[in-house]
């Protein structure tokens, strides 16, 4: 009899253990398959947590077991139903302590946090075990920090060691990550002092290492045909060989939307910010810009190049609004902020939401089903089906930090068994707490009085007068923040610079 063909496949052991895989029917028949493993000429025993299965003549081995013994990182993202495996060279380092390397990062969602799996190794320490305290900071493509995790361990060495850490928020779609080593074997590692480079023409700043002082030139150039502007930062010592360490590019939004994706795919270029109709990018040369036959010049250029990632995330496109521009922004944001503050988060008795009192959460009858909203609110809340929908509507108006402080911590993440939380999900639908009686609202904003109090980097403070029941009340201070390409509220509606004594 001719032997049945044997095919080796890979499966994710955890998934096959807790879910069925449907082919022609709703189940599969699997048999335990006796097998031993030899990986890279080493015999590896399969522990009791893992099994090898025979399904229709195909051997299915636990992919985590195989991946980890091949030196890779691996994790599973339940939301995306995707298995991630990475096994590349560790290439992320701290320019102030470049003997430690991190890499093979995998980011997966874990509730309201992001889990980071990665590897760390220390060069030149032999077989000794070392204690490391470090931080990974994650940034979006506007150079805004969106997440952070800590790395702590006492068994790191010359071989790549896997670590797992978590940070608040979802920062899986990060653009750049920086490593900062804080302590190594109890010794503090200080960040290098910096100097500020300011480009007044295009109104942006960068933080450069102080060690660069007197060693670089910033050379501006403009292409006459396309009007594309660039500023190249050049290592003076290597200038005759090119010496370009990195360049800042200034694009029109139209050009970037048409050509940006292609530029990122074919070159060492990435977006670092935007302001108005301008998009800012950073790029590094694709060719040699130093004398490779001169050890001193090579070392200097390489040292400067190591700081580019840190410089990249220090980018700030400073804002410069006029009073009229500030008023126009407030006219867009304030009605939405009022709808959220005085409507959505003013309890069910405000009349903002439509409800069905006949449908409640079992055991929590104070929660009634939300079926819609009344009228046409200024904010996009006409399709509220979950707490996630509420958060999306809020974060279209307020920054995440402000939303957390004003709404999430107060109304969504606090429980007192009576009036809070204000909203709750149950069986795929949204419910509101009828025990929350809300608060009154009679504030009017005198937009003609709005004027800029201060502006720095991407934050603008604006003052404007208010009335309550048509009587003068006080001067309100509102903070606006430019984030992710648009303006958001960075404060609430109760931060008063002064209050009329007659109404205080």
PDB file of C-alpha atoms in Angstrom, residues 28-29 33 51 55 75 262 279 366 409 413 451 461:
ATOM      1  CA  UNK A  28     -12.577  18.871  12.686  1.00  0.00           C
ATOM      2  CA  UNK A  29     -11.082  15.593  13.773  1.00  0.00           C
ATOM      3  CA  UNK A  33       0.944  13.352  16.491  1.00  0.00           C
ATOM      4  CA  UNK A  51       0.683  19.518  21.268  1.00  0.00           C
ATOM      5  CA  UNK A  55      -5.413  16.607  10.760  1.00  0.00           C
ATOM      6  CA  UNK A  75       1.703  37.640  19.422  1.00  0.00           C
ATOM      7  CA  UNK A 262       5.066  57.293  -3.419  1.00  0.00           C
ATOM      8  CA  UNK A 279       3.142  69.389   5.351  1.00  0.00           C
ATOM      9  CA  UNK A 366     -32.198  52.862  36.153  1.00  0.00           C
ATOM     10  CA  UNK A 409     -13.202  59.946  34.417  1.00  0.00           C
ATOM     11  CA  UNK A 413     -15.405  55.356  34.358  1.00  0.00           C
ATOM     12  CA  UNK A 451      -9.146  87.709  21.485  1.00  0.00           C
ATOM     13  CA  UNK A 461      -5.263  80.645  24.743  1.00  0.00           C
TER      14      UNK A 461
END
